[in-house]
Short mmCIF file of C-alpha atoms and ligand atoms in Angstrom, two decimals:
data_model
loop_
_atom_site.label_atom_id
_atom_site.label_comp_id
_atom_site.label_asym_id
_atom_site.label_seq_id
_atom_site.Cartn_x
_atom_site.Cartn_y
_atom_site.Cartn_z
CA UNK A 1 60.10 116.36 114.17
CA UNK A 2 62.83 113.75 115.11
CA UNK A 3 63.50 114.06 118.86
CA UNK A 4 66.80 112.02 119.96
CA UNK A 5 66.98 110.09 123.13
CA UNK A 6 67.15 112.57 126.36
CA UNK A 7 71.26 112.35 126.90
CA UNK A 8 71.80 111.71 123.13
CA UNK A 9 74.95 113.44 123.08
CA UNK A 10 75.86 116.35 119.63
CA UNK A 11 79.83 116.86 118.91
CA UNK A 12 82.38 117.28 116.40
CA UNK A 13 85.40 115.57 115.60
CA UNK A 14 88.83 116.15 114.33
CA UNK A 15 92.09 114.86 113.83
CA UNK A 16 95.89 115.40 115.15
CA UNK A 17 97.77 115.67 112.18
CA UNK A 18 94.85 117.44 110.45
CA UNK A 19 94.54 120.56 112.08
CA UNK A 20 97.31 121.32 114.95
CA UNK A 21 99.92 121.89 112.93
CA UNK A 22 103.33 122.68 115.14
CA UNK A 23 105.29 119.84 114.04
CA UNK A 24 107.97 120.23 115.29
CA UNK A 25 107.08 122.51 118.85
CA UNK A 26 107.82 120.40 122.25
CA UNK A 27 109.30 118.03 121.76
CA UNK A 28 107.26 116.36 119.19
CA UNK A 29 108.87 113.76 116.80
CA UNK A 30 108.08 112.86 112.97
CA UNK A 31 105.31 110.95 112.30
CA UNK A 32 104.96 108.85 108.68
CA UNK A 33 102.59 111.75 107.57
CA UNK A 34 105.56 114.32 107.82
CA UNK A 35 107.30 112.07 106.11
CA UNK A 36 105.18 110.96 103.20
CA UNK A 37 104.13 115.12 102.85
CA UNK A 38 108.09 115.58 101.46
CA UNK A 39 107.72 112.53 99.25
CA UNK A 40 107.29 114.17 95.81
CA UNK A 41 103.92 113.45 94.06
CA UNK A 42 102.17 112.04 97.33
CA UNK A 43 99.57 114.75 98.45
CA UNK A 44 98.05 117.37 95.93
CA UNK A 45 99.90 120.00 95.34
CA UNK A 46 102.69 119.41 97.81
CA UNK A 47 100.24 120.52 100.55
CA UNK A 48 101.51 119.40 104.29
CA UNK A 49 100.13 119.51 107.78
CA UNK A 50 103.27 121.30 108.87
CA UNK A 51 100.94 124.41 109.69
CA UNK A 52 97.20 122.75 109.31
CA UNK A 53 94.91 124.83 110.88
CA UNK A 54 97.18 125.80 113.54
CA UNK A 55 95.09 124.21 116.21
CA UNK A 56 98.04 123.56 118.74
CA UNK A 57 98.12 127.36 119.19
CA UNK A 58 95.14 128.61 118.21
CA UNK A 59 92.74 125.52 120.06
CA UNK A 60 91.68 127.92 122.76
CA UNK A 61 89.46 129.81 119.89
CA UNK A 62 88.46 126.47 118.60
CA UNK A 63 87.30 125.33 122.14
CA UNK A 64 85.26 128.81 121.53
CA UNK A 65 83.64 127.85 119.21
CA UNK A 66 82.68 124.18 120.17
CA UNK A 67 80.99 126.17 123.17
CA UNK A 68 79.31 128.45 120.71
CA UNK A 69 77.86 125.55 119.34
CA UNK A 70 76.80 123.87 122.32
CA UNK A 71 77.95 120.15 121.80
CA UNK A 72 78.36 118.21 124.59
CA UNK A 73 81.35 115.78 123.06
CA UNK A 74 84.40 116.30 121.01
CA UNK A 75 86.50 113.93 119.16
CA UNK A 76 90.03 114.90 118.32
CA UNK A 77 92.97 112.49 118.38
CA UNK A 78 96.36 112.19 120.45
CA UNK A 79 99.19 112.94 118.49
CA UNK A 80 101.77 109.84 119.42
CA UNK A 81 104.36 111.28 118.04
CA UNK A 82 104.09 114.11 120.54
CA UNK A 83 103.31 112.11 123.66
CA UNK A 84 105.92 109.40 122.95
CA UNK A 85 108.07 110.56 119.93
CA UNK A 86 110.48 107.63 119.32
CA UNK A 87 107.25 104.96 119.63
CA UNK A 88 109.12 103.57 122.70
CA UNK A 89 110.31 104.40 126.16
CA UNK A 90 108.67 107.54 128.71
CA UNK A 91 106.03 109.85 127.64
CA UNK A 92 107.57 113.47 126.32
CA UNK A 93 105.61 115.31 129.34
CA UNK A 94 105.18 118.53 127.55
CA UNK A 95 103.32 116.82 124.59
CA UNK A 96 100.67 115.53 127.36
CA UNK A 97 100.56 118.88 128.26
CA UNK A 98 98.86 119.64 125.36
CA UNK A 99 96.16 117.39 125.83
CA UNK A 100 95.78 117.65 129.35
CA UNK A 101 95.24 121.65 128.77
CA UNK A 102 92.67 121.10 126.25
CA UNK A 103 91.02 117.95 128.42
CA UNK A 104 90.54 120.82 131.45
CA UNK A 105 89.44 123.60 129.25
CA UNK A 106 86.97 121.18 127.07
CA UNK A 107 85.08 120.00 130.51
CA UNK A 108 85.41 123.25 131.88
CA UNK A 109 83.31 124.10 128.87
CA UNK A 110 80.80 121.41 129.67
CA UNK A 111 81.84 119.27 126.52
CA UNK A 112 82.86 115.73 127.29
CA UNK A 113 86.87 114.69 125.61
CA UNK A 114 86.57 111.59 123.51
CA UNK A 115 90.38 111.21 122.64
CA UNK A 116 91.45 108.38 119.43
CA UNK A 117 94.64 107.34 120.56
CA UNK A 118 95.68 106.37 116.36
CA UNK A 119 94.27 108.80 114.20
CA UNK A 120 97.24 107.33 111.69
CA UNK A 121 99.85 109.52 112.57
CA UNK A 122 102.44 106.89 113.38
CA UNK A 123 105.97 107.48 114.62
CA UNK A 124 107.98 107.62 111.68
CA UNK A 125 111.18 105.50 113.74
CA UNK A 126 108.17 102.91 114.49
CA UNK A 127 107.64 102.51 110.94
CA UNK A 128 111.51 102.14 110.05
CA UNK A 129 110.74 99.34 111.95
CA UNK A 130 108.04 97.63 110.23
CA UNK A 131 105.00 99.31 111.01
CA UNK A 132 102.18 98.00 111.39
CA UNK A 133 103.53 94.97 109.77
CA UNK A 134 105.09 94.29 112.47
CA UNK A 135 103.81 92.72 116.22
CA UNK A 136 106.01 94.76 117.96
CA UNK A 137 104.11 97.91 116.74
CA UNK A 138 101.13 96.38 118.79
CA UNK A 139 103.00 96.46 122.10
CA UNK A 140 104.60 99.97 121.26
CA UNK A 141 101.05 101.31 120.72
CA UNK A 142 99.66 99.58 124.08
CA UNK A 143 102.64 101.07 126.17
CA UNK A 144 101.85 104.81 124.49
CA UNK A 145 97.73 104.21 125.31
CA UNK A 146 98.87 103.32 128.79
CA UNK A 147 101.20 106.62 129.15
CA UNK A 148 98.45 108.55 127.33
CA UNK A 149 95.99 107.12 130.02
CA UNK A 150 98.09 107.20 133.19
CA UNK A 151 98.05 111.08 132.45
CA UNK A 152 94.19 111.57 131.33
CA UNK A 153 91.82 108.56 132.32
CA UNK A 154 91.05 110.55 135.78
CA UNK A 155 88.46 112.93 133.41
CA UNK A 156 88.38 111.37 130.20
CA UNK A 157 85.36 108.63 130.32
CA UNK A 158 85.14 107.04 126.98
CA UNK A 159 88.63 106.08 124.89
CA UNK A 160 88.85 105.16 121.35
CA UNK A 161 91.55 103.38 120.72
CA UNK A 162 92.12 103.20 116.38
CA UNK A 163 89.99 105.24 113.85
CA UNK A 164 89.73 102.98 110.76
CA UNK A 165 92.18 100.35 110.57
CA UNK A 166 90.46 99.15 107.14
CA UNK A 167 92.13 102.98 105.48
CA UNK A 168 95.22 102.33 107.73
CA UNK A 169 95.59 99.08 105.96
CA UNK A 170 93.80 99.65 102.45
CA UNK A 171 95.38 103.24 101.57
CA UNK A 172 98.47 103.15 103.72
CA UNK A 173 99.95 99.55 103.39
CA UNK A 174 98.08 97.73 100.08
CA UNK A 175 97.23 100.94 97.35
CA UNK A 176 100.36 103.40 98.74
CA UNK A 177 98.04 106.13 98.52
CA UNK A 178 98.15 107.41 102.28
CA UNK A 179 101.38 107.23 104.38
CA UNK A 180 103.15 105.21 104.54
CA UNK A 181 103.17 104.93 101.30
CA UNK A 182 103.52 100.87 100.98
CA UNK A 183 101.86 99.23 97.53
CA UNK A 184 101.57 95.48 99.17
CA UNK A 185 98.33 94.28 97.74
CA UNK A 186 97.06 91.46 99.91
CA UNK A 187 100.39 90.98 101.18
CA UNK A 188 99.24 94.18 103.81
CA UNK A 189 96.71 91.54 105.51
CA UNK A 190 99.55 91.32 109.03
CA UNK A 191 98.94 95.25 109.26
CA UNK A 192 95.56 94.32 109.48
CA UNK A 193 96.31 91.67 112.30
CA UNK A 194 98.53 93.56 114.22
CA UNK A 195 96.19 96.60 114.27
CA UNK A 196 93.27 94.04 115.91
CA UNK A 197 96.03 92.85 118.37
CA UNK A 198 96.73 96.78 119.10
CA UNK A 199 93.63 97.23 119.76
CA UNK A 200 93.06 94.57 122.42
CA UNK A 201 96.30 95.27 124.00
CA UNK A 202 96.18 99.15 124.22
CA UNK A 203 92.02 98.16 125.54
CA UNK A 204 93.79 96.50 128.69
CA UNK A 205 95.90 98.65 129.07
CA UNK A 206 93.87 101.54 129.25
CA UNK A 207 91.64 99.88 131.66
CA UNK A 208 94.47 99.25 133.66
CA UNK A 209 95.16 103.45 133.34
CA UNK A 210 91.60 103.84 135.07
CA UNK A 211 89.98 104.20 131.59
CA UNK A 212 86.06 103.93 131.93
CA UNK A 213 85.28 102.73 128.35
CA UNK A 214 87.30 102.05 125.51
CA UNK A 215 85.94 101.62 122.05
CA UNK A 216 87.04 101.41 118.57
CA UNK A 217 85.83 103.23 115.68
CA UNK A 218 85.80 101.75 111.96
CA UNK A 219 84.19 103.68 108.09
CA UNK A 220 81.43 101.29 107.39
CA UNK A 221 80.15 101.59 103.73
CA UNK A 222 77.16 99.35 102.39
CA UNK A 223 78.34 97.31 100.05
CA UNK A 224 76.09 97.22 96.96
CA UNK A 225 76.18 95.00 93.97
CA UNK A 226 76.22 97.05 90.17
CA UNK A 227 73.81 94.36 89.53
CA UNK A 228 71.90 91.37 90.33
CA UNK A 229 74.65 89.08 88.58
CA UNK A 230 76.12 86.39 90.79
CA UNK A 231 79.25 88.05 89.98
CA UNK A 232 78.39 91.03 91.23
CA UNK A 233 76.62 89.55 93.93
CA UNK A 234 79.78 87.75 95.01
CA UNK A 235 82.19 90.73 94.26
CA UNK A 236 79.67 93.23 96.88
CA UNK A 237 79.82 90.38 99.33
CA UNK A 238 83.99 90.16 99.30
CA UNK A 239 84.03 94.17 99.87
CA UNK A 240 81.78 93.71 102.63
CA UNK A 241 84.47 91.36 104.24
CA UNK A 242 87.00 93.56 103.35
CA UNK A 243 85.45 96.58 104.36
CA UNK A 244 82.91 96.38 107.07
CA UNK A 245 83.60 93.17 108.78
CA UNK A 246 87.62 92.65 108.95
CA UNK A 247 87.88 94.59 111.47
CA UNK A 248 84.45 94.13 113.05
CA UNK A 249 84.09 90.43 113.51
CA UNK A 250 87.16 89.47 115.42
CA UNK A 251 86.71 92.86 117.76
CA UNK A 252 82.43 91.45 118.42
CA UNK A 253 82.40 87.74 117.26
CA UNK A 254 86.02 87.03 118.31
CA UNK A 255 87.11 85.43 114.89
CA UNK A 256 87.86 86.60 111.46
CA UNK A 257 85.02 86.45 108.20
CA UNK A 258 86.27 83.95 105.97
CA UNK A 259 89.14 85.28 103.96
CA UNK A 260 89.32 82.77 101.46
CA UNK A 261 88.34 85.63 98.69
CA UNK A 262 91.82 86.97 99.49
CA UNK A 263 93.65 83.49 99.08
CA UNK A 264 94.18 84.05 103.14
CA UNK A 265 91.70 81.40 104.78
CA UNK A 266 90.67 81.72 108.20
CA UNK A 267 92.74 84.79 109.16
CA UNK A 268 96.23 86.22 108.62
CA UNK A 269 98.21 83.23 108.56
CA UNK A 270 100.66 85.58 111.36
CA UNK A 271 98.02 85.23 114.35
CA UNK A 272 99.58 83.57 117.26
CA UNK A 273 97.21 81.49 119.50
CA UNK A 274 95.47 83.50 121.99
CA UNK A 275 95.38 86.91 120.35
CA UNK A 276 91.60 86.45 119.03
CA UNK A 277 90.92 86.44 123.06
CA UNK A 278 93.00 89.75 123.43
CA UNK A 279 91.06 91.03 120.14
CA UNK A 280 87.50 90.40 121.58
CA UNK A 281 87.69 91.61 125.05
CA UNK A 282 84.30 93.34 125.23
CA UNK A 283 84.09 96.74 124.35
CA UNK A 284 82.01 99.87 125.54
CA UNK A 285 81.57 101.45 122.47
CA UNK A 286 81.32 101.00 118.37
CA UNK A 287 82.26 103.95 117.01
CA UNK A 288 80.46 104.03 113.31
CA UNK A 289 82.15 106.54 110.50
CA UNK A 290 79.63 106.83 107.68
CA UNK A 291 80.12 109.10 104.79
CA UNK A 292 78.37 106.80 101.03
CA UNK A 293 78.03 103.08 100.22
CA UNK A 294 80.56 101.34 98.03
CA UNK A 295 78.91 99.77 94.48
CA UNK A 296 80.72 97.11 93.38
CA UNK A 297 81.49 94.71 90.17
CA UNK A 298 83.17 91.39 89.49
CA UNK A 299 86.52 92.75 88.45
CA UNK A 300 87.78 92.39 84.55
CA UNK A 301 91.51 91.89 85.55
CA UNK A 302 92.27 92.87 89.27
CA UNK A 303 94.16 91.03 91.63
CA UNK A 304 91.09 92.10 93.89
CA UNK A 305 87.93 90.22 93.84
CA UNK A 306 85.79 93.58 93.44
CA UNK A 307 85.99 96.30 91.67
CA UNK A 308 84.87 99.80 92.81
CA UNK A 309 81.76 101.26 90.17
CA UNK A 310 80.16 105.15 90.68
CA UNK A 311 76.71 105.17 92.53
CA UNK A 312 74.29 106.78 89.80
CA UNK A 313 71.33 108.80 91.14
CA UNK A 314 72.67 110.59 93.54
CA UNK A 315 73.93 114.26 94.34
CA UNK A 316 77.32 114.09 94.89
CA UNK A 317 79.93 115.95 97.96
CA UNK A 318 82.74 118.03 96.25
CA UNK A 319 84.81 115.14 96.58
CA UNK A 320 82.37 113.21 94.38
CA UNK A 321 81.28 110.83 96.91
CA UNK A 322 77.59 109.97 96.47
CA UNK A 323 74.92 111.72 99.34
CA UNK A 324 73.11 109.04 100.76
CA UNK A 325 71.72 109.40 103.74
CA UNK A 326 69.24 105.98 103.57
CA UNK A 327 72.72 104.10 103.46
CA UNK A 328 73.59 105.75 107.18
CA UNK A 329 70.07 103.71 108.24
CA UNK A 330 70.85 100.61 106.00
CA UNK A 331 74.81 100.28 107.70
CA UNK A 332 72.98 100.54 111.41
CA UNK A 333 70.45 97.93 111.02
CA UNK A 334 73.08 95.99 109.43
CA UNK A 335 74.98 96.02 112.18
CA UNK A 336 72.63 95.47 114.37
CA UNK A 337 70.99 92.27 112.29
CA UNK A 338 74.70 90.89 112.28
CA UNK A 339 75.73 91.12 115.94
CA UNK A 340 72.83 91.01 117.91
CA UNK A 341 73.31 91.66 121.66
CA UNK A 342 76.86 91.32 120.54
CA UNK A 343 76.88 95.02 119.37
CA UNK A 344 77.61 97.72 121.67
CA UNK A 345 76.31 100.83 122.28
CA UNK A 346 76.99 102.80 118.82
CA UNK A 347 78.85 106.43 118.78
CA UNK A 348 78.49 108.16 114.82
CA UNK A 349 82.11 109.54 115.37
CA UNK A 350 82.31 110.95 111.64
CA UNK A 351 79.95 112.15 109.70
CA UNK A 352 79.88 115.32 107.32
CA UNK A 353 80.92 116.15 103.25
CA UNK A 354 83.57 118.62 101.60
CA UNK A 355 81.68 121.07 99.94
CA UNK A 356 83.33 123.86 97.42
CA UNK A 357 82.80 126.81 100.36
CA UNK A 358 84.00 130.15 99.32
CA UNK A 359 83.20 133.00 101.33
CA UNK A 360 80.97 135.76 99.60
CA UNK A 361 82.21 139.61 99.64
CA UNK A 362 80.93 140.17 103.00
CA UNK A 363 82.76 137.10 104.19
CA UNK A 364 79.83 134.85 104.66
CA UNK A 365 80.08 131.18 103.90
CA UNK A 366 76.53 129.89 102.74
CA UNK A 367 77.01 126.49 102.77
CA UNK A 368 73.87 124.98 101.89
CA UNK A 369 75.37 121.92 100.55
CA UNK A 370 76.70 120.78 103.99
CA UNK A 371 73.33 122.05 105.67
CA UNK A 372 71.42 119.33 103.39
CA UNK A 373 73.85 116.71 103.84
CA UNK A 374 73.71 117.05 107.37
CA UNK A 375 69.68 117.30 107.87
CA UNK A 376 69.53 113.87 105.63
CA UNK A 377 72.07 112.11 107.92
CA UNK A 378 70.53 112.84 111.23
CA UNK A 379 67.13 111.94 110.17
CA UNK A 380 68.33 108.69 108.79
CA UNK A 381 70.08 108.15 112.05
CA UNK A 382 66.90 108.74 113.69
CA UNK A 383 65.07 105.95 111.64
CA UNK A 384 67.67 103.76 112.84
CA UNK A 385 67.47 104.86 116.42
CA UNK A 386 63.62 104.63 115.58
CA UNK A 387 64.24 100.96 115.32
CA UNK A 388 65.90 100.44 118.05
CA UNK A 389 69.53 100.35 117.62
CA UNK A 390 71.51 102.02 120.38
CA UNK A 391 73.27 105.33 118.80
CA UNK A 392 74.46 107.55 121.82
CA UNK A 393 76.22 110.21 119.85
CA UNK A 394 76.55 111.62 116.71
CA UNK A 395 79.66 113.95 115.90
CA UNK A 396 79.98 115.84 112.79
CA UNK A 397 83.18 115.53 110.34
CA UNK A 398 84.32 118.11 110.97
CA UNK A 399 84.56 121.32 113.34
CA UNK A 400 87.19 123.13 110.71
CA UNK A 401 88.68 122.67 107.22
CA UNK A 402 91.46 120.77 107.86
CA UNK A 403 93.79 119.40 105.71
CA UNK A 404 92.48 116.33 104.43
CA UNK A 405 95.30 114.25 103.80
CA UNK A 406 96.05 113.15 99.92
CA UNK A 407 93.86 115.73 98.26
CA UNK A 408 95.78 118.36 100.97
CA UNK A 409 93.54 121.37 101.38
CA UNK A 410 91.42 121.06 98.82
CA UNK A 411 88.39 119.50 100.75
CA UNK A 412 86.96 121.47 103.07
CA UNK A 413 84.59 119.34 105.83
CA UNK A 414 84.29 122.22 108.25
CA UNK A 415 81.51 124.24 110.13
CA UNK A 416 84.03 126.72 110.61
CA UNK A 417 85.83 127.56 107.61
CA UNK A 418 89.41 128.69 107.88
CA UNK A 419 91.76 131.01 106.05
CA UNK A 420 94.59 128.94 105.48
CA UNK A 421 96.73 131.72 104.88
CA UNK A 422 95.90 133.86 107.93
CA UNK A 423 94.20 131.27 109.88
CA UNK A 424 90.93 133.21 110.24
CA UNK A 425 87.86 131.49 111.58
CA UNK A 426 84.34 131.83 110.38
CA UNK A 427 81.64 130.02 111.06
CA UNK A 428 79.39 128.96 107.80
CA UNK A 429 76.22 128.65 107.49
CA UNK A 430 75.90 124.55 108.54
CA UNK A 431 77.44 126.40 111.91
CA UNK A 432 74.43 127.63 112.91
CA UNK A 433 72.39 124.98 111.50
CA UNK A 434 74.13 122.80 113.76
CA UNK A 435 73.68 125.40 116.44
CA UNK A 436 70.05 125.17 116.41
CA UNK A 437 69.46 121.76 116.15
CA UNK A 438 71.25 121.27 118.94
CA UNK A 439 69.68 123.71 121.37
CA UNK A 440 66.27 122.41 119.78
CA UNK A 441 66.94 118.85 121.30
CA UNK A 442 68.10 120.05 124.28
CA UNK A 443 64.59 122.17 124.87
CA UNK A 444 63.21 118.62 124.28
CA UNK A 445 61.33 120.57 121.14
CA UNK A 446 63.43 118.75 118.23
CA UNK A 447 65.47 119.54 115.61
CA UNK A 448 63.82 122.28 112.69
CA UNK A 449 65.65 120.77 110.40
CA UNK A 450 64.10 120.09 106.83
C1 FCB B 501 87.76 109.72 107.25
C2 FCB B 501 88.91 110.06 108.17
C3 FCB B 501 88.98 111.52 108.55
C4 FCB B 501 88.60 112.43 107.40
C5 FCB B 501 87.33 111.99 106.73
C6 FCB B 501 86.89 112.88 105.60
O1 FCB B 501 88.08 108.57 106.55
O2 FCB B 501 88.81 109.31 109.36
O3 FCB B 501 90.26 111.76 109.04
O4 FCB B 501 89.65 112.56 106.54
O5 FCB B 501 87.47 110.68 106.28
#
């Protein structure tokens, strides 16, 4: 039986916008996601996170339940627009109220807070301004870590500071597919830029807040080739850049892949001198979001160089993404091949599928789908821990359904699945599978898990 590293620490992880819901309680100001929600067309069926899974009243039951589980970390995200709802100026106090309620009620629990600060839920009036396009949206973001900090670094001991720029910048700024909504192409390469540069600036600043250790977390994806064609070949090998290392390499190796696939070079032609240093300050942690590889073509007519092909063979999540748990191993040792001592200690902040759950007539949600998607992931992370790379966590996407931005609620990623019309709670079957493996490692016995 796989036995994890004594300390090896089990969670979950959410995010703001996707389950608390309450947007407009305390204060809190519009974020691009409120906005893009009333744009006609955007999300599936006109779904919003106005109401989510009504986490910002209901998280004492949620906190509940991460006890009934027994993890020892959670993930969620702090909403900016609550703690700092223009993107400028002093912290709203009663939005860090929130957090620091939950922050006291999660340790009092025994589960150890790992807070994102940007979980993409920008301030809409920072976006009016540019975005993420623009530098100034770095220095915004590094003045809200340091208010976020000044209130929480005291009991919070490991910070992330951006969950996946590459989506940020892919969905949100080149396809228009996620808020905010912007169709750029290559021309969304600055958000890109300014992200890494928010990212080393809101670092220092949380250290300066008494943070402990700050890390970053990125969706890595293998990046295989339809076929052995050089084409192909080369076409895998741009997505890679794209994908896994443009927002890896400058963080670890303190400069950018080569870009020249993109018609941009050495790097976004807006980096000032000296931000590369800011970029690379060393960090504490990786954090590592795997959910399938990528397979990839030489495109026909695309303004890309790659074009995205299905990944035959494989059983696929409700969201059709392809179950493979060997690519979880492949990304690690990857990563590990590519940055040597370079690479810090790794945290698997996401992990999990959507399944099609419906509850049966006594209620029960026999998710068996999850369950095997699960068991497959954590023994390929053990193979990879097995060979030595240095995983200390693993936190499963996610503790509810939540609404999962453009498809709305239609994917459900939870242990717990929720009612979205009364809000009702019940743990599925994966709930207790999770349950057991995780009091199995902690007796030092190992995980039964198949
Ligand atoms: C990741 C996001 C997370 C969730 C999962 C399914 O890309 O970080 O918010 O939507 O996908």
């Amino acid at each position: 039986m796989p036995r994890f590293p004594a300390g090896f620490a089990w969670g979950v992880a959410t995010a703001a916008y996707q389950i608390e819901g309450a947007v407009r309680e305390d204060g809190r100001g519009d974020s691009i996601w409120d906005t893009f929600c009333r744009k006609p067309g955007a999300i599936r069926d006109g779904h919003t996170g106005d109401i989510a899974a009504d986490h910002y009243h209901r998280w004492p039951e949620d906190v509940a339940l991460m006890s009934r589980l027994g993890i020892s970390a959670y993930r969620f995200s702090i909403a900016w627009p609550r703690v700092q709802p223009p993107g400028s100026g002093p912290a709203n106090g009663r939005g860090l109220d929130f957090y620091d309620r939950l922050t006291d009620a999660l340790l009092a629990s025994g589960i150890t807070p790992v807070p994102t600060l940007f979980h993409w839920d920008l301030p809409q009036p920072l976006e009016d301004t540019g975005g993420w396009l623009a530098r100034d949206t770095a220095y915004r973001f590094a003045e809200y870590a340091a208010l976020a900090a000044g209130r929480l670094a005291d009991r919070i001991p490991l910070w992330i500071t951006l969950n996946e720029p590459i989506v940020v910048m892919a969905y949100g700024y080149a396809l228009g597919i996620h808020a905010p909504g912007r169709a750029l192409m290559m021309g969304a390469l600055p958000a890109a830029h300014h992200l890494l540069l928010g990212h080393g600036l809101a670092c220092a600043a949380l250290r300066s807040a008494g943070a402990r250790q700050v890390g970053i977390t990125n969706n890595y994806s293998p990046a295989w080739p339809a076929s052995d064609s050089p084409p192909d070949v080369a076409a895998a090998a741009a997505y890679d850049i794209l994908h896994n290392r443009l927002f890896t390499d400058p963080v670890l190796l303190g400069a950018y892949p080569g870009l020249s696939a993109f018609g941009a070079g050495d790097g976004p032609d807006c980096a000032r001198d000296g931000d590369l240093a800011l970029i690379s300050a060393p960090v504490d942690a990786l954090g590592v979001n795997y959910y399938a590889p990528t397979r990839l073509s030489a495109p026909a007519d695309s303004p890309l160089p790659f074009q995205t092909e299905p990944v035959p063979g494989y059983p696929v999540t409700a969201f059709g993404w392809p179950v493979v748990p060997a690519g979880l191993t492949e990304m690690l040792l990857r990563l590990r091949e590519r940055y040597g001592r370079g690479l810090p200690p790794v945290w698997i902040t996401e992990n999990g599928c959507s399944a099609d759950d419906r509850p049966a007539a006594d209620g029960a949600v026999d998710d068996q789908p999850r369950i095997s998607y699960l068991d497959g992931h954590v023994r390929a992370l053990h193979e990879a821990v097995a060979a030595g790379v240095d995983v200390r966590g693993y936190l499963v996407w996610s503790l509810t359904d939540n609404f999962e931005w453009a498809e709305g609620y239609h994917q459900r990623f939870g242990l717990v699945h929720v009612d979205f019309e009364t809000q009702r709670r019940t743990p599925k079957a994966s709930f207790g599978w999770y349950a057991d493996l995780i009091a199995g490692q902690r007796r030092g016995t190992g995980p039964d898990i198949r």
